[in-house]
């Protein structure tokens, strides 16, 4: 027996100061599709998501509500878990930075780096808002009458010095450049170049990893100085180690870590490459195998129910498209690693109606009804129409390459939709309802349906299971799926999968 290949996939852990919206779902659904796909092809898959629960913003949000930060994050985590349940997210662990094992990992990592001389005490100075208790950089603060002002309070900022601890990021310059240039980690490639340019173009500065406890007490205490808490970003990145038992099961950790795939948005590229790779090196851990970077959703003009600000609410999407599958499919279809995508209700509606309701939904319904009517629900044939089934085999090959090797879920789905379109055109041309024995034609169509739903399973698992059950189709490994002859199918019902939206 061939040993299972590990596949470890992560989302960023989210900052639970508000409920998740389409932006969070975008990353989480994409990672879920990859996780489900890798499980189907037989990989030993581990999918990690979670929440980033420390820091000043949450300390403040809790104070405003009159609860403790832990009570506040507990309530938010319940909301996150609920949404991921509604979207059928198949994570293996939901890691929280307040988890005991995570706190141990952070303290251990800080201790190791400190002992190696990679963390040292220093002063941090900058423009500070007393009300926010936060430093603002030149790109963040507002210039009013020639003085920096807080972007939130619009009050003048104060030049402040604070003692802190620094991580010696500057020491890793050569390591990072070598790594980025010689290893294909960051995908798509233009993001790798962006990081290289940033390292080359500016001095790689040491980076503050702690805040004085008197300012931020809601955080993990530095193991070597009780007067400081660990900065949230340092705390958060280490979740990827916690999730696969870094300290408690070395062998398990090594196994999954060798196949680490981080899915991130492009706004956190720097932290997940330069900073994270350096931290890992400081702990003698190899870099991740892949950092998959996606671009942004532009949601201007999207008016979908009660949207707060410009964030599209997940419950509004579920309300409009009626099922987790509908929303998952739409996210997968608009998903784009390299480019920003503009979404609008009319775009989502048109994809949903034409691809799910018409193309896929109608084909399933028509094939099911015809087999029930013309063949009393039992289908078999020794011959097949190769002109259509050859296209199915081609689609399998292309789909696996696009999703498995290039992470191009949207293009992969368009391959399946192209095949289904051919199948609908085939029905219209052979007109099985007029034939006395349409066994060959309907069998040909059934094989196309079988192939298509096997490929669609990671994206729309509930609908696919319903079709498989109704048509007695066996689901299997998408790499091995192919057109067969001489099988028997029993059609119990012809399900209506997706109702059109108007
Ligand atoms: Zn302020």
mmCIF file with all atom_site columns, C-alpha atoms and ligand atoms in Angstrom, residues 129 131-132 136 150 152-153, ligand 1:
data_model
loop_
_atom_site.group_PDB
_atom_site.id
_atom_site.type_symbol
_atom_site.label_atom_id
_atom_site.label_alt_id
_atom_site.label_comp_id
_atom_site.label_asym_id
_atom_site.label_entity_id
_atom_site.label_seq_id
_atom_site.pdbx_PDB_ins_code
_atom_site.Cartn_x
_atom_site.Cartn_y
_atom_site.Cartn_z
_atom_site.occupancy
_atom_site.B_iso_or_equiv
_atom_site.pdbx_formal_charge
_atom_site.auth_seq_id
_atom_site.auth_comp_id
_atom_site.auth_asym_id
_atom_site.auth_atom_id
_atom_site.pdbx_PDB_model_num
ATOM   1 C  CA  . UNK A 1 129 ? -2.848  58.341 19.979 1.00 0.00 ? 129 UNK A CA  1
ATOM   2 C  CA  . UNK A 1 131 ? -7.201  57.375 23.136 1.00 0.00 ? 131 UNK A CA  1
ATOM   3 C  CA  . UNK A 1 132 ? -6.452  54.531 20.734 1.00 0.00 ? 132 UNK A CA  1
ATOM   4 C  CA  . UNK A 1 136 ? 0.239   55.370 13.689 1.00 0.00 ? 136 UNK A CA  1
ATOM   5 C  CA  . UNK A 1 150 ? -5.395  60.249 14.725 1.00 0.00 ? 150 UNK A CA  1
ATOM   6 C  CA  . UNK A 1 152 ? -10.180 57.846 14.244 1.00 0.00 ? 152 UNK A CA  1
ATOM   7 C  CA  . UNK A 1 153 ? -10.231 60.585 16.883 1.00 0.00 ? 153 UNK A CA  1
HETATM 8 ZN ZN1 . LIG B 2 .   ? -7.214  57.771 18.283 1.00 0.00 ? 1   LIG B ZN1 1
#
